[in-house]
Short mmCIF file of C-alpha atoms in Angstrom, two decimals:
data_model
loop_
_atom_site.label_atom_id
_atom_site.label_comp_id
_atom_site.label_asym_id
_atom_site.label_seq_id
_atom_site.Cartn_x
_atom_site.Cartn_y
_atom_site.Cartn_z
CA MET N 1 -152.00 1.39 8.13
CA ILE N 2 -155.03 1.37 10.05
CA VAL N 3 -154.75 2.35 13.97
CA THR N 4 -157.91 1.19 16.66
CA ASN N 5 -157.43 1.23 20.52
CA ILE N 6 -159.70 -1.60 20.18
CA GLU N 7 -159.39 -5.41 20.11
CA THR N 8 -160.67 -5.56 16.80
CA VAL N 9 -160.82 -3.48 13.59
CA PRO N 10 -164.17 -3.90 12.22
CA GLY N 11 -165.51 -5.77 10.37
CA LYS N 12 -161.77 -7.42 9.46
CA THR N 13 -160.92 -10.38 11.25
CA ILE N 14 -156.36 -10.26 11.86
CA THR N 15 -154.78 -13.56 9.80
CA GLU N 16 -151.79 -12.96 11.39
CA HIS N 17 -150.43 -11.72 14.54
CA PHE N 18 -146.34 -9.47 15.37
CA GLY N 19 -146.26 -8.89 18.39
CA MET N 20 -145.83 -5.53 20.27
CA VAL N 21 -145.32 -1.83 18.45
CA SER N 22 -143.38 0.98 20.26
CA GLY N 23 -142.95 4.32 19.74
CA ASN N 24 -141.05 7.27 22.05
CA THR N 25 -140.33 10.58 21.88
CA ILE N 26 -139.23 13.18 24.40
CA ARG N 27 -139.26 16.22 24.01
CA ALA N 28 -138.30 20.27 25.95
CA LYS N 29 -139.53 23.76 24.81
CA HIS N 30 -137.06 26.38 24.04
CA ILE N 31 -136.81 29.08 27.28
CA GLY N 32 -138.73 31.39 25.59
CA ARG N 33 -142.33 28.92 26.53
CA ASP N 34 -140.88 27.85 29.34
CA ILE N 35 -140.93 31.59 30.89
CA MET N 36 -144.21 31.92 29.00
CA ALA N 37 -145.77 29.35 30.70
CA SER N 38 -144.47 30.44 33.74
CA LEU N 39 -146.32 33.59 33.34
CA LYS N 40 -149.29 31.92 32.36
CA ASN N 41 -148.76 30.08 35.98
CA ILE N 42 -150.30 33.15 37.78
CA VAL N 43 -153.46 34.20 35.86
CA GLY N 44 -153.90 30.41 35.28
CA GLY N 45 -155.85 28.77 32.00
CA GLU N 46 -154.11 26.46 28.67
CA LEU N 47 -150.70 27.15 27.95
CA LYS N 48 -151.16 26.37 24.54
CA GLY N 49 -147.16 25.88 23.55
CA TYR N 50 -147.03 23.27 25.77
CA THR N 51 -150.29 21.57 24.02
CA ARG N 52 -149.28 22.19 21.00
CA LEU N 53 -146.33 20.20 22.02
CA LEU N 54 -148.11 17.57 23.74
CA GLN N 55 -149.62 17.20 20.16
CA GLU N 56 -146.79 17.03 18.24
CA SER N 57 -144.72 14.82 20.18
CA ARG N 58 -147.85 12.22 20.82
CA ASP N 59 -148.08 11.92 16.18
CA GLN N 60 -144.36 11.75 16.62
CA ALA N 61 -144.39 9.14 18.68
CA THR N 62 -147.23 7.08 16.58
CA ALA N 63 -145.11 7.60 13.69
CA ARG N 64 -142.73 5.80 14.65
CA MET N 65 -145.15 3.06 16.28
CA ILE N 66 -146.23 2.96 12.81
CA ASP N 67 -142.58 2.55 11.86
CA GLN N 68 -141.85 -0.82 13.27
CA ALA N 69 -144.99 -2.03 12.28
CA GLU N 70 -144.45 -1.11 8.78
CA GLN N 71 -140.96 -3.09 9.13
CA LEU N 72 -143.06 -6.04 10.51
CA GLY N 73 -145.32 -6.24 7.02
CA ALA N 74 -147.66 -5.85 9.48
CA ASN N 75 -150.98 -3.11 7.85
CA ALA N 76 -152.58 -2.17 11.37
CA ILE N 77 -152.34 -1.57 15.02
CA VAL N 78 -155.02 -2.71 17.33
CA ASN N 79 -155.43 -1.88 21.00
CA VAL N 80 -153.13 1.50 21.34
CA ARG N 81 -152.31 3.18 24.81
CA TYR N 82 -150.66 5.72 25.42
CA SER N 83 -148.96 6.87 28.50
CA THR N 84 -147.96 10.35 29.07
CA SER N 85 -144.77 11.02 32.21
CA SER N 86 -142.83 14.16 33.31
CA ILE N 87 -139.11 12.77 34.18
CA THR N 88 -137.26 16.94 34.14
CA GLN N 89 -138.77 19.98 34.95
CA GLY N 90 -139.88 21.13 31.06
CA ALA N 91 -139.67 18.21 29.59
CA ALA N 92 -141.99 14.52 28.99
CA GLU N 93 -142.31 11.87 27.44
CA LEU N 94 -144.87 10.25 24.96
CA TYR N 95 -145.06 6.31 25.13
CA VAL N 96 -147.76 4.59 22.22
CA TYR N 97 -147.71 1.07 22.07
CA GLY N 98 -149.72 -1.03 20.54
CA THR N 99 -151.06 -5.00 18.80
CA ALA N 100 -149.05 -5.24 15.38
CA VAL N 101 -151.79 -7.52 13.14
CA ARG N 102 -151.85 -8.30 9.60
CA VAL N 103 -155.96 -7.89 8.79
CA ALA N 104 -158.04 -9.44 6.28
CA MET F 1 -142.83 45.38 52.77
CA PHE F 2 -142.44 45.30 49.16
CA ASP F 3 -142.72 41.15 48.69
CA ILE F 4 -146.11 41.74 50.54
CA ILE F 5 -147.16 44.17 47.67
CA ILE F 6 -146.04 41.73 45.13
CA PHE F 7 -147.68 38.89 46.32
CA LEU F 8 -150.92 40.64 46.98
CA ALA F 9 -150.63 41.78 43.42
CA LEU F 10 -150.26 38.46 42.21
CA VAL F 11 -153.04 36.92 43.92
CA ALA F 12 -154.81 39.52 42.82
CA MET F 13 -154.09 38.96 38.97
CA GLY F 14 -154.70 35.34 39.85
CA TYR F 15 -158.50 35.80 41.13
CA PHE F 16 -159.32 38.17 38.75
CA ILE F 17 -158.20 37.20 35.61
CA GLY F 18 -157.85 33.23 36.55
CA SER F 19 -161.61 33.25 37.44
CA PHE F 20 -162.11 35.81 34.19
CA SER F 21 -160.61 32.82 32.12
CA GLU F 22 -162.76 30.15 34.06
CA ARG F 23 -166.05 31.69 33.20
CA ARG F 24 -165.10 32.43 30.03
CA HIS F 25 -163.73 28.62 29.08
CA PHE F 26 -166.83 27.25 30.81
CA ARG F 27 -169.33 29.01 29.00
CA SER F 28 -167.88 28.10 25.46
CA LEU F 29 -167.39 24.13 26.92
CA GLU F 30 -171.18 24.61 26.82
CA THR F 31 -172.44 25.19 23.84
CA ARG F 32 -169.52 22.93 21.98
CA GLU F 33 -170.49 20.02 24.28
CA ALA F 34 -174.29 21.35 22.89
CA ASP F 35 -173.12 21.13 19.60
CA LYS F 36 -171.59 17.58 19.96
CA LEU F 37 -174.51 15.86 21.22
CA LEU F 38 -175.55 13.39 18.50
CA GLN F 39 -172.17 12.33 18.66
CA PRO F 40 -171.85 9.26 21.12
CA ILE F 41 -168.80 7.92 22.69
CA VAL F 42 -168.68 5.47 24.58
CA THR F 43 -166.37 3.29 26.81
CA MET F 44 -167.46 0.56 26.16
CA GLU F 45 -165.43 -1.65 22.71
CA ASP F 46 -168.91 -3.74 22.06
CA VAL F 47 -171.25 -1.31 19.96
CA ALA F 48 -174.43 -2.60 18.80
CA TYR F 49 -173.53 -1.18 14.51
CA PRO F 50 -173.67 -4.61 12.94
CA GLU F 51 -169.96 -5.27 11.34
CA ASP F 52 -171.53 -4.87 7.55
CA GLN F 53 -172.73 -0.98 9.19
CA ILE F 54 -169.17 -0.44 9.26
CA GLN F 55 -167.65 1.31 6.85
CA SER F 56 -163.83 2.32 8.82
CA ALA F 57 -161.73 2.46 11.87
CA THR F 58 -159.52 5.14 13.04
CA LEU F 59 -157.56 6.49 16.20
CA VAL F 60 -158.46 9.89 17.32
CA SER F 61 -157.50 11.69 20.18
CA GLY F 62 -157.53 15.13 22.03
CA SER F 63 -154.93 16.22 24.56
CA ALA F 64 -155.21 19.73 26.78
CA VAL F 65 -152.88 21.21 29.30
CA ILE F 66 -154.29 23.71 31.25
CA SER F 67 -152.47 25.43 34.62
CA VAL F 68 -153.20 27.03 38.16
CA ASP F 69 -153.97 30.79 38.70
CA TYR F 70 -151.40 31.74 41.15
CA PHE F 71 -154.58 32.22 43.84
CA LYS F 72 -156.04 28.97 42.68
CA ARG F 73 -152.67 27.76 44.56
CA LEU F 74 -153.06 29.69 47.73
CA LEU F 75 -156.10 28.37 48.64
CA ALA F 76 -154.81 24.81 47.14
CA GLY F 77 -152.21 24.89 49.66
CA LEU F 78 -154.05 26.73 53.12
CA ARG F 79 -156.69 24.18 52.47
CA ASN F 80 -153.57 21.61 53.07
CA ILE F 81 -152.97 22.54 56.28
CA PHE F 82 -156.72 21.70 57.51
CA GLY F 83 -158.24 18.47 54.67
CA GLY F 84 -160.91 18.71 52.94
CA THR F 85 -162.06 18.91 49.05
CA ILE F 86 -160.32 21.53 46.92
CA LYS F 87 -162.69 23.10 45.02
CA SER F 88 -159.75 25.27 42.73
CA TYR F 89 -158.04 22.09 41.58
CA GLU F 90 -161.81 19.97 40.70
CA SER F 91 -162.67 22.48 37.94
CA LEU F 92 -159.03 22.63 36.58
CA LEU F 93 -159.20 19.42 35.82
CA ASP F 94 -163.00 19.37 34.84
CA ARG F 95 -162.05 21.73 32.59
CA ALA F 96 -159.02 19.38 30.88
CA ARG F 97 -160.71 16.34 30.41
CA ARG F 98 -163.60 18.31 28.83
CA GLU F 99 -161.97 20.41 26.73
CA ALA F 100 -158.97 17.26 25.68
CA LEU F 101 -162.54 15.07 24.65
CA LEU F 102 -164.37 18.54 22.69
CA ARG F 103 -160.61 17.47 21.03
CA MET F 104 -160.40 14.37 20.36
CA ARG F 105 -164.37 15.07 18.62
CA GLU F 106 -163.55 17.81 16.86
CA ALA F 107 -161.03 15.98 15.27
CA ALA F 108 -163.76 13.56 14.19
CA PRO F 109 -166.16 15.29 12.77
CA GLY F 110 -167.87 12.85 10.35
CA ALA F 111 -167.08 9.82 12.53
CA GLY F 112 -170.89 8.15 13.88
CA VAL F 113 -170.24 7.05 17.33
CA ILE F 114 -166.52 6.76 19.51
CA VAL F 115 -165.89 3.38 21.01
CA ASN F 116 -163.48 2.83 23.42
CA VAL F 117 -162.93 5.92 24.69
CA ARG F 118 -159.75 6.80 27.31
CA ILE F 119 -158.90 9.66 29.25
CA GLU F 120 -155.09 10.09 30.83
CA THR F 121 -154.25 12.16 33.10
CA ALA F 122 -150.36 12.88 33.42
CA SER F 123 -149.85 16.31 35.66
CA ILE F 124 -146.57 18.03 33.56
CA GLY F 125 -143.81 20.88 34.45
CA ARG F 126 -144.20 19.65 37.92
CA ARG F 127 -141.09 22.12 39.82
CA ALA F 128 -138.52 20.45 41.71
CA ASN F 129 -139.05 23.35 44.47
CA LYS F 130 -142.37 23.45 44.70
CA LYS F 131 -144.64 20.68 45.43
CA GLY F 132 -148.17 20.30 43.48
CA VAL F 133 -149.97 20.49 40.41
CA GLY F 134 -148.32 23.29 38.25
CA CYS F 135 -150.25 22.57 35.11
CA VAL F 136 -151.74 19.41 34.39
CA GLU F 137 -152.70 17.91 30.86
CA ALA F 138 -155.60 15.45 30.27
CA ILE F 139 -155.37 13.13 27.12
CA ALA F 140 -158.56 11.32 25.90
CA TYR F 141 -158.06 8.96 23.32
CA GLY F 142 -160.17 6.80 21.62
CA THR F 143 -161.56 5.01 18.14
CA ALA F 144 -164.21 6.35 15.86
CA LEU F 145 -166.07 4.37 13.23
CA THR F 146 -167.97 5.97 11.06
CA LEU F 147 -171.21 4.28 9.37
CA ARG F 148 -172.15 3.53 5.90
CA LYS F 149 -174.98 6.34 5.41
#
């Protein structure tokens, strides 16, 4: 599966469009991490636990999008966009969407 | 009285540890950015490379969550009364974005160029009873093109 965020796959031509595919995930970290994060809020700096959480969530959302594209019979996803929204304290939604195509 | 001591201790901790770690972070950003000078990143979709020179295209991303310290939050709170630029938050967002961009580039070590780079910023972990930025997440993503030698 080729995933790009430009409108084409360089060196290949798009032969078929399958429409939009997307994947999302909502995750929260356990309370221990949240307490660590609020302590880190005093001294500042990077919240490694949250960075890892969001990276894992983003990978999972992308995997879901790829699953969906595979079911449609696509072999590439173009014009992929990410978005993040916080819905409650300590939880975040990761959303990824793109257009499933077949390239040759 | 006890409350004031705790408050002052938190502000002092935020100021000393926060500014120390910020300086260290900026130094590390500068050295790592200098290493990556030869790998261009662009925000356009098109590059001048001929199509047969491009070997593969993959999506790469990098992110960083940076938290604000107690001292900076106090400064920002004061700024909110008088208005003006909040310098303490500017450096926070600058760090988050540069770190995210660097991680994206480090995720694609063999890429000749990264095209269509997008940066998004989200404020996460905001508390309901406190207004303002708790911590910010910056994510950078783009398409890494590997070129034929």
